[in-house]
Tab-separated table of C-alpha atoms in Angstrom:
chain	number	residue	atom	x	y	z
A	1	UNK	CA	119.881	97.153	53.623
A	2	UNK	CA	117.233	98.433	56.056
A	3	UNK	CA	118.641	98.977	59.508
A	4	UNK	CA	116.805	99.034	62.817
A	5	UNK	CA	115.572	102.307	64.248
A	6	UNK	CA	115.515	101.594	67.951
A	7	UNK	CA	117.250	99.610	70.686
A	8	UNK	CA	114.369	97.242	71.380
A	9	UNK	CA	115.778	93.738	70.921
A	10	UNK	CA	114.447	90.334	72.030
A	11	UNK	CA	117.650	89.752	74.021
A	12	UNK	CA	119.793	91.816	76.384
A	13	UNK	CA	123.491	92.628	76.581
A	14	UNK	CA	123.832	89.381	78.564
A	15	UNK	CA	123.998	87.629	75.197
A	16	UNK	CA	127.651	88.627	74.882
A	17	UNK	CA	128.778	87.488	78.290
A	18	UNK	CA	129.221	83.951	79.647
A	19	UNK	CA	126.584	81.775	81.324
A	20	UNK	CA	128.680	81.848	84.486
A	21	UNK	CA	128.752	85.636	84.583
A	22	UNK	CA	124.984	85.808	84.085
A	23	UNK	CA	124.472	83.553	87.093
A	24	UNK	CA	126.827	85.691	89.202
A	25	UNK	CA	124.915	88.857	88.311
A	26	UNK	CA	121.574	87.181	89.019
A	27	UNK	CA	122.775	86.280	92.502
A	28	UNK	CA	123.001	90.017	93.172
A	29	UNK	CA	120.042	91.288	91.120
A	30	UNK	CA	116.662	89.738	90.370
A	31	UNK	CA	114.916	89.826	87.003
A	32	UNK	CA	111.134	90.240	86.967
A	33	UNK	CA	108.877	87.496	85.511
A	34	UNK	CA	107.738	89.836	82.733
A	35	UNK	CA	111.262	89.653	81.278
A	36	UNK	CA	112.012	85.959	81.775
A	37	UNK	CA	111.710	85.192	78.058
A	38	UNK	CA	114.255	87.895	77.212
A	39	UNK	CA	116.534	86.597	79.965
A	40	UNK	CA	116.275	82.964	78.821
A	41	UNK	CA	116.943	83.902	75.196
A	42	UNK	CA	120.004	85.887	76.304
A	43	UNK	CA	121.241	82.914	78.335
A	44	UNK	CA	120.789	80.578	75.355
A	45	UNK	CA	122.800	82.900	73.096
A	46	UNK	CA	125.567	83.070	75.715
A	47	UNK	CA	125.614	79.258	75.797
A	48	UNK	CA	125.954	79.095	72.005
A	49	UNK	CA	128.916	81.464	72.174
A	50	UNK	CA	130.808	79.332	74.695
A	51	UNK	CA	132.411	77.460	71.800
A	52	UNK	CA	133.396	80.679	70.004
A	53	UNK	CA	134.889	81.990	73.246
A	54	UNK	CA	136.980	78.834	73.580
A	55	UNK	CA	138.227	79.198	69.997
A	56	UNK	CA	139.359	82.727	70.826
A	57	UNK	CA	141.319	81.546	73.849
A	58	UNK	CA	143.046	78.833	71.851
A	59	UNK	CA	143.998	81.149	68.976
A	60	UNK	CA	144.807	84.388	70.796
A	61	UNK	CA	145.539	83.393	74.395
A	62	UNK	CA	149.331	83.275	74.158
A	63	UNK	CA	149.649	86.490	72.167
A	64	UNK	CA	147.457	88.347	74.653
A	65	UNK	CA	149.414	87.031	77.642
A	66	UNK	CA	152.779	88.166	76.188
A	67	UNK	CA	151.649	91.519	74.724
A	68	UNK	CA	153.257	94.736	76.005
A	69	UNK	CA	151.890	98.239	75.419
A	70	UNK	CA	154.264	100.406	73.403
A	71	UNK	CA	152.744	103.774	74.417
A	72	UNK	CA	151.053	105.137	77.548
A	73	UNK	CA	147.273	104.675	77.368
A	74	UNK	CA	144.951	107.683	77.455
A	75	UNK	CA	141.770	107.640	79.558
A	76	UNK	CA	138.891	110.072	79.043
A	77	UNK	CA	137.009	110.074	82.341
A	78	UNK	CA	134.539	112.938	82.040
A	79	UNK	CA	131.047	112.224	83.347
A	80	UNK	CA	128.330	110.919	81.013
A	81	UNK	CA	126.889	113.438	78.530
A	82	UNK	CA	129.785	115.854	79.006
A	83	UNK	CA	131.254	115.610	75.497
A	84	UNK	CA	133.197	112.397	76.073
A	85	UNK	CA	131.855	110.687	72.934
A	86	UNK	CA	132.880	113.479	70.563
A	87	UNK	CA	136.319	113.805	72.150
A	88	UNK	CA	136.813	110.033	72.057
A	89	UNK	CA	135.723	109.728	68.429
A	90	UNK	CA	138.097	112.517	67.444
A	91	UNK	CA	141.117	111.124	69.290
A	92	UNK	CA	140.464	107.726	67.758
A	93	UNK	CA	140.840	109.173	64.254
A	94	UNK	CA	144.585	109.358	64.904
A	95	UNK	CA	146.145	106.424	62.984
A	96	UNK	CA	148.159	105.577	66.107
A	97	UNK	CA	145.058	105.175	68.258
A	98	UNK	CA	143.602	101.872	69.360
A	99	UNK	CA	140.217	101.605	71.033
A	100	UNK	CA	137.466	99.300	72.203
A	101	UNK	CA	135.018	98.953	69.325
A	102	UNK	CA	131.256	98.640	69.690
A	103	UNK	CA	131.418	94.998	68.570
A	104	UNK	CA	134.106	94.389	71.178
A	105	UNK	CA	131.853	95.696	73.965
A	106	UNK	CA	129.057	93.351	72.913
A	107	UNK	CA	131.209	90.235	72.381
A	108	UNK	CA	134.407	90.819	74.387
A	109	UNK	CA	135.202	87.109	74.652
A	110	UNK	CA	135.394	86.389	70.926
A	111	UNK	CA	135.772	89.686	69.062
A	112	UNK	CA	139.190	88.866	67.605
A	113	UNK	CA	138.261	85.517	66.080
A	114	UNK	CA	134.591	86.113	65.157
A	115	UNK	CA	134.428	89.750	64.046
A	116	UNK	CA	134.609	88.689	60.387
A	117	UNK	CA	130.936	87.638	60.535
A	118	UNK	CA	129.566	89.248	63.715
A	119	UNK	CA	130.387	92.758	62.507
A	120	UNK	CA	128.449	92.608	59.210
A	121	UNK	CA	125.485	90.849	60.830
A	122	UNK	CA	125.072	93.414	63.589
A	123	UNK	CA	125.744	96.382	61.323
A	124	UNK	CA	122.741	95.224	59.299
A	125	UNK	CA	120.353	95.207	62.250
A	126	UNK	CA	121.404	98.004	64.602
A	127	UNK	CA	120.328	101.630	64.038
A	128	UNK	CA	122.650	103.696	61.852
A	129	UNK	CA	122.344	106.487	64.423
A	130	UNK	CA	121.676	106.508	68.134
A	131	UNK	CA	117.995	107.484	68.363
A	132	UNK	CA	118.487	109.722	71.387
A	133	UNK	CA	121.205	112.031	69.969
A	134	UNK	CA	121.754	111.095	66.283
A	135	UNK	CA	125.396	110.105	66.785
A	136	UNK	CA	126.469	107.739	63.978
A	137	UNK	CA	126.756	104.068	64.897
A	138	UNK	CA	128.773	101.203	63.486
A	139	UNK	CA	130.103	98.062	65.129
A	140	UNK	CA	133.654	99.124	64.236
A	141	UNK	CA	133.329	102.584	65.811
A	142	UNK	CA	134.892	103.479	69.172
A	143	UNK	CA	132.721	102.685	72.167
A	144	UNK	CA	132.682	103.107	75.917
A	145	UNK	CA	134.373	100.039	77.313
A	146	UNK	CA	132.222	99.824	80.441
A	147	UNK	CA	129.763	97.824	78.353
A	148	UNK	CA	132.539	95.298	77.706
A	149	UNK	CA	133.551	95.227	81.360
A	150	UNK	CA	129.962	94.436	82.322
A	151	UNK	CA	130.208	91.362	80.085
A	152	UNK	CA	133.602	90.303	81.441
A	153	UNK	CA	132.860	90.236	85.179
A	154	UNK	CA	129.777	90.758	87.350
A	155	UNK	CA	130.434	94.156	88.941
A	156	UNK	CA	129.516	97.174	86.845
A	157	UNK	CA	127.460	100.259	87.459
A	158	UNK	CA	125.879	99.596	84.068
A	159	UNK	CA	123.978	96.765	85.659
A	160	UNK	CA	121.460	99.539	86.333
A	161	UNK	CA	120.460	99.402	82.667
A	162	UNK	CA	119.267	95.840	83.249
A	163	UNK	CA	117.934	96.439	86.752
A	164	UNK	CA	116.623	100.027	86.868
A	165	UNK	CA	114.689	99.458	90.109
A	166	UNK	CA	118.072	99.082	91.815
A	167	UNK	CA	119.586	102.220	90.268
A	168	UNK	CA	120.640	103.864	93.532
A	169	UNK	CA	121.701	100.563	95.118
A	170	UNK	CA	123.972	99.728	92.187
A	171	UNK	CA	125.565	103.173	92.299
A	172	UNK	CA	126.247	102.732	96.006
A	173	UNK	CA	127.614	99.187	95.730
A	174	UNK	CA	129.187	98.769	92.289
A	175	UNK	CA	130.499	102.208	91.316
A	176	UNK	CA	133.575	102.222	93.548
A	177	UNK	CA	135.362	99.187	92.118
A	178	UNK	CA	138.266	99.676	94.527
A	179	UNK	CA	135.919	99.000	97.453
A	180	UNK	CA	135.092	95.488	96.246
A	181	UNK	CA	136.571	92.442	98.024
A	182	UNK	CA	140.176	91.848	97.048
A	183	UNK	CA	139.530	88.718	94.914
A	184	UNK	CA	136.998	90.683	92.859
A	185	UNK	CA	139.446	93.561	92.404
A	186	UNK	CA	142.112	91.137	91.185
A	187	UNK	CA	139.649	89.630	88.707
A	188	UNK	CA	138.552	93.082	87.539
A	189	UNK	CA	142.145	94.158	86.902
A	190	UNK	CA	142.859	90.969	84.985
A	191	UNK	CA	139.846	91.438	82.723
A	192	UNK	CA	140.510	95.141	82.272
A	193	UNK	CA	144.097	94.643	81.135
A	194	UNK	CA	143.104	91.826	78.800
A	195	UNK	CA	140.380	94.037	77.336
A	196	UNK	CA	142.877	96.836	76.632
A	197	UNK	CA	145.263	94.435	74.906
A	198	UNK	CA	142.463	92.910	72.833
A	199	UNK	CA	141.375	96.406	71.829
A	200	UNK	CA	144.832	97.227	70.500
A	201	UNK	CA	145.070	93.927	68.647
A	202	UNK	CA	141.578	94.362	67.204
A	203	UNK	CA	142.071	97.936	65.961
A	204	UNK	CA	145.818	97.616	65.257
A	205	UNK	CA	146.649	100.741	67.240
A	206	UNK	CA	149.712	101.610	69.288
A	207	UNK	CA	148.123	103.971	71.830
A	208	UNK	CA	145.004	102.852	73.675
A	209	UNK	CA	142.390	105.610	73.928
A	210	UNK	CA	139.621	104.934	76.413
A	211	UNK	CA	136.333	106.691	77.063
A	212	UNK	CA	134.621	105.554	80.203
A	213	UNK	CA	132.931	107.903	82.678
A	214	UNK	CA	132.785	105.004	85.108
A	215	UNK	CA	136.574	105.074	85.430
A	216	UNK	CA	136.361	108.221	87.572
A	217	UNK	CA	136.649	106.266	90.846
A	218	UNK	CA	139.165	103.793	89.360
A	219	UNK	CA	142.148	106.070	88.883
A	220	UNK	CA	144.244	104.146	91.404
A	221	UNK	CA	143.329	100.773	89.884
A	222	UNK	CA	144.199	101.999	86.397
A	223	UNK	CA	147.524	103.421	87.600
A	224	UNK	CA	148.292	100.080	89.254
A	225	UNK	CA	147.986	98.498	85.801
A	226	UNK	CA	149.402	101.374	83.725
A	227	UNK	CA	151.600	103.660	85.857
A	228	UNK	CA	152.212	106.049	82.952
A	229	UNK	CA	148.526	106.434	82.019
A	230	UNK	CA	147.247	109.867	80.923
A	231	UNK	CA	143.871	111.134	82.130
A	232	UNK	CA	141.539	113.639	80.462
A	233	UNK	CA	138.586	115.102	82.317
A	234	UNK	CA	136.040	116.920	80.142
A	235	UNK	CA	133.177	118.686	81.877
A	236	UNK	CA	130.001	120.548	80.964
A	237	UNK	CA	127.232	122.633	82.532
A	238	UNK	CA	125.891	120.355	85.320
A	239	UNK	CA	122.259	121.242	84.650
A	240	UNK	CA	122.609	120.275	80.995
A	241	UNK	CA	124.440	117.056	81.919
A	242	UNK	CA	121.793	115.883	84.378
A	243	UNK	CA	118.909	116.719	82.038
A	244	UNK	CA	120.631	115.029	79.092
A	245	UNK	CA	121.537	111.880	81.045
A	246	UNK	CA	117.977	111.568	82.345
A	247	UNK	CA	116.633	111.482	78.773
A	248	UNK	CA	119.449	109.148	77.693
A	249	UNK	CA	118.635	106.610	80.388
A	250	UNK	CA	114.936	106.614	79.570
A	251	UNK	CA	115.839	105.946	75.919
A	252	UNK	CA	118.125	102.998	76.772
A	253	UNK	CA	116.092	101.201	79.445
A	254	UNK	CA	113.409	99.722	77.121
A	255	UNK	CA	115.953	97.882	75.019
A	256	UNK	CA	117.754	96.009	77.791
A	257	UNK	CA	115.801	96.157	81.048
A	258	UNK	CA	114.994	93.064	83.091
A	259	UNK	CA	113.016	95.091	85.608
A	260	UNK	CA	110.286	97.656	85.070
A	261	UNK	CA	111.502	101.225	85.428
A	262	UNK	CA	110.031	102.421	88.740
A	263	UNK	CA	107.528	105.265	88.632
A	264	UNK	CA	109.610	107.120	91.189
A	265	UNK	CA	112.696	107.146	88.955
A	266	UNK	CA	113.223	110.879	88.437
A	267	UNK	CA	115.864	113.472	87.772
A	268	UNK	CA	116.694	113.222	91.457
A	269	UNK	CA	118.286	109.799	90.887
A	270	UNK	CA	120.403	111.227	88.076
A	271	UNK	CA	121.428	114.326	90.039
A	272	UNK	CA	122.490	112.088	92.912
A	273	UNK	CA	124.585	109.942	90.580
A	274	UNK	CA	126.213	113.060	89.100
A	275	UNK	CA	127.007	114.420	92.554
A	276	UNK	CA	128.618	111.163	93.714
A	277	UNK	CA	130.699	110.944	90.533
A	278	UNK	CA	131.919	114.524	90.688
A	279	UNK	CA	132.800	114.228	94.357
A	280	UNK	CA	134.774	111.138	93.436
A	281	UNK	CA	136.647	113.090	90.761
A	282	UNK	CA	137.491	115.971	93.082
A	283	UNK	CA	138.743	113.448	95.638
A	284	UNK	CA	140.969	111.799	92.998
A	285	UNK	CA	142.321	115.185	91.962
A	286	UNK	CA	143.124	115.942	95.586
A	287	UNK	CA	144.762	112.549	96.162
A	288	UNK	CA	146.850	112.395	92.981
A	289	UNK	CA	147.368	116.075	92.243
A	290	UNK	CA	145.703	118.226	89.598
A	291	UNK	CA	148.710	117.756	87.266
A	292	UNK	CA	147.622	114.162	86.587
A	293	UNK	CA	144.375	115.319	84.948
A	294	UNK	CA	144.102	117.388	81.792
A	295	UNK	CA	140.828	119.274	82.140
A	296	UNK	CA	138.703	120.512	79.233
A	297	UNK	CA	135.567	122.635	79.404
A	298	UNK	CA	133.244	121.280	76.731
A	299	UNK	CA	131.805	124.665	75.824
A	300	UNK	CA	135.332	125.959	75.093
A	301	UNK	CA	136.300	122.790	73.229
A	302	UNK	CA	133.353	123.222	70.862
A	303	UNK	CA	134.582	126.676	69.813
A	304	UNK	CA	137.898	125.351	68.431
A	305	UNK	CA	138.123	121.582	68.323
A	306	UNK	CA	141.388	121.287	66.355
A	307	UNK	CA	143.097	123.961	68.438
A	308	UNK	CA	141.925	122.250	71.612
A	309	UNK	CA	143.285	118.911	70.406
A	310	UNK	CA	146.648	120.534	69.663
A	311	UNK	CA	146.848	121.822	73.246
A	312	UNK	CA	145.839	118.402	74.555
A	313	UNK	CA	148.547	116.607	72.579
A	314	UNK	CA	151.157	119.095	73.776
A	315	UNK	CA	150.061	118.910	77.402
A	316	UNK	CA	150.026	115.104	77.508
A	317	UNK	CA	153.207	114.679	75.485
A	318	UNK	CA	151.454	112.739	72.723
A	319	UNK	CA	153.282	112.592	69.396
A	320	UNK	CA	151.889	112.648	65.865
A	321	UNK	CA	149.432	115.540	66.054
A	322	UNK	CA	150.255	117.086	62.669
A	323	UNK	CA	149.959	113.742	60.910
A	324	UNK	CA	146.563	113.229	62.527
A	325	UNK	CA	145.093	116.639	61.659
A	326	UNK	CA	143.744	115.568	58.221
A	327	UNK	CA	141.925	112.657	59.879
A	328	UNK	CA	140.470	114.979	62.541
A	329	UNK	CA	139.268	117.425	59.888
A	330	UNK	CA	137.780	114.672	57.744
A	331	UNK	CA	135.823	113.325	60.706
A	332	UNK	CA	134.495	116.748	61.650
A	333	UNK	CA	133.429	117.567	58.098
A	334	UNK	CA	131.660	114.231	57.751
A	335	UNK	CA	130.014	114.357	61.160
A	336	UNK	CA	128.559	117.816	61.700
A	337	UNK	CA	127.347	117.949	65.255
A	338	UNK	CA	123.580	117.841	65.512
A	339	UNK	CA	122.528	119.743	68.600
A	340	UNK	CA	119.926	117.953	70.674
A	341	UNK	CA	119.045	120.671	73.135
A	342	UNK	CA	116.820	119.887	76.074
A	343	UNK	CA	114.874	122.489	77.959
A	344	UNK	CA	116.152	122.315	81.511
A	345	UNK	CA	113.271	121.028	83.608
A	346	UNK	CA	112.591	122.806	86.917
A	347	UNK	CA	113.172	119.497	88.722
A	348	UNK	CA	116.697	119.349	87.322
A	349	UNK	CA	117.426	122.844	88.606
A	350	UNK	CA	115.937	121.946	91.985
A	351	UNK	CA	117.910	118.719	92.460
A	352	UNK	CA	121.211	120.026	91.114
A	353	UNK	CA	120.959	123.052	93.399
A	354	UNK	CA	120.016	120.816	96.305
A	355	UNK	CA	122.831	118.303	95.855
A	356	UNK	CA	125.526	119.893	93.722
A	357	UNK	CA	125.437	123.687	94.029
A	358	UNK	CA	129.044	123.637	95.243
A	359	UNK	CA	130.035	121.579	92.207
A	360	UNK	CA	128.331	124.046	89.864
A	361	UNK	CA	130.335	126.868	91.440
A	362	UNK	CA	133.594	124.902	91.493
A	363	UNK	CA	133.284	124.223	87.761
A	364	UNK	CA	132.671	127.919	87.090
A	365	UNK	CA	129.017	127.824	86.016
A	366	UNK	CA	126.295	130.155	87.319
A	367	UNK	CA	123.671	128.864	89.731
A	368	UNK	CA	120.314	128.666	87.986
A	369	UNK	CA	117.045	129.643	89.611
A	370	UNK	CA	113.942	127.452	89.286
């Protein structure tokens, strides 16, 4: 069957949330008239799914409320475009792993009861590879759960995909979840824990493996929910990260935006986001101790992926590595990494040096000259 080649859809990610959540988000952010049709269509789809969401609650509600995790969850919290997707995909090849699937992120309220038909339908229409980096896509594949969280409650930094004019504002007001009013924090924790449990039930795993760069400032919240959680921080050359994320964002905006991307959206916005995130990580490492975080340099990981995974399993006390090796090797042989190298734009060098030169040095990379 012919699959789509881009992310331009007539609806937005709002389609998978609830009408109530859409209204809450729209109280904080305003869609532009140009996108009203897309917004209305998304709202209509969310209304249609109210019944499916209710069915899910009736069938799965009790099991979710009584479920207990059997193994400590693992959280990959490296910044966007730092190798988190590859590391996540590899760790999720372990038969013990459970994860949030792509379908789950789109329809978090009814994934357990409706995946039997939603999965095949969406696999037929979405691209078989992400157009911006050629990573394979499938609705059953592991996905970053921030997209699910944005559909479960109103506060998410990924609201900037819908409202790009408010990019900096959203970073300043929705990135630090722990700074939200207490009722919103309680709601966030409730939805987060439920999402983790649903992920394990959906993928039939024992150990939840998360990839979400937006969890960097949420270490305390996650430890409140899962005191024995393991954290992995993978990092990469800051100049490459900022350049790559800039291109990534420009590729995603057209498919979901409810505001026009402003003409003054530049690499400066991305460098600022990177700087805030990395400062947040260094603060967490200072507060909780470096021993809590297993750090991986992406460039070293790429030289010996299996050997790096062995060290990771040993360091985090995760069992089952040898049994998982064949699955790791099969994934790597079937998914040769396609390098999508970007020439580092002088603006990227300028803004990274201006805002994050100390971070570049702290991570052990050389300062570039424009």
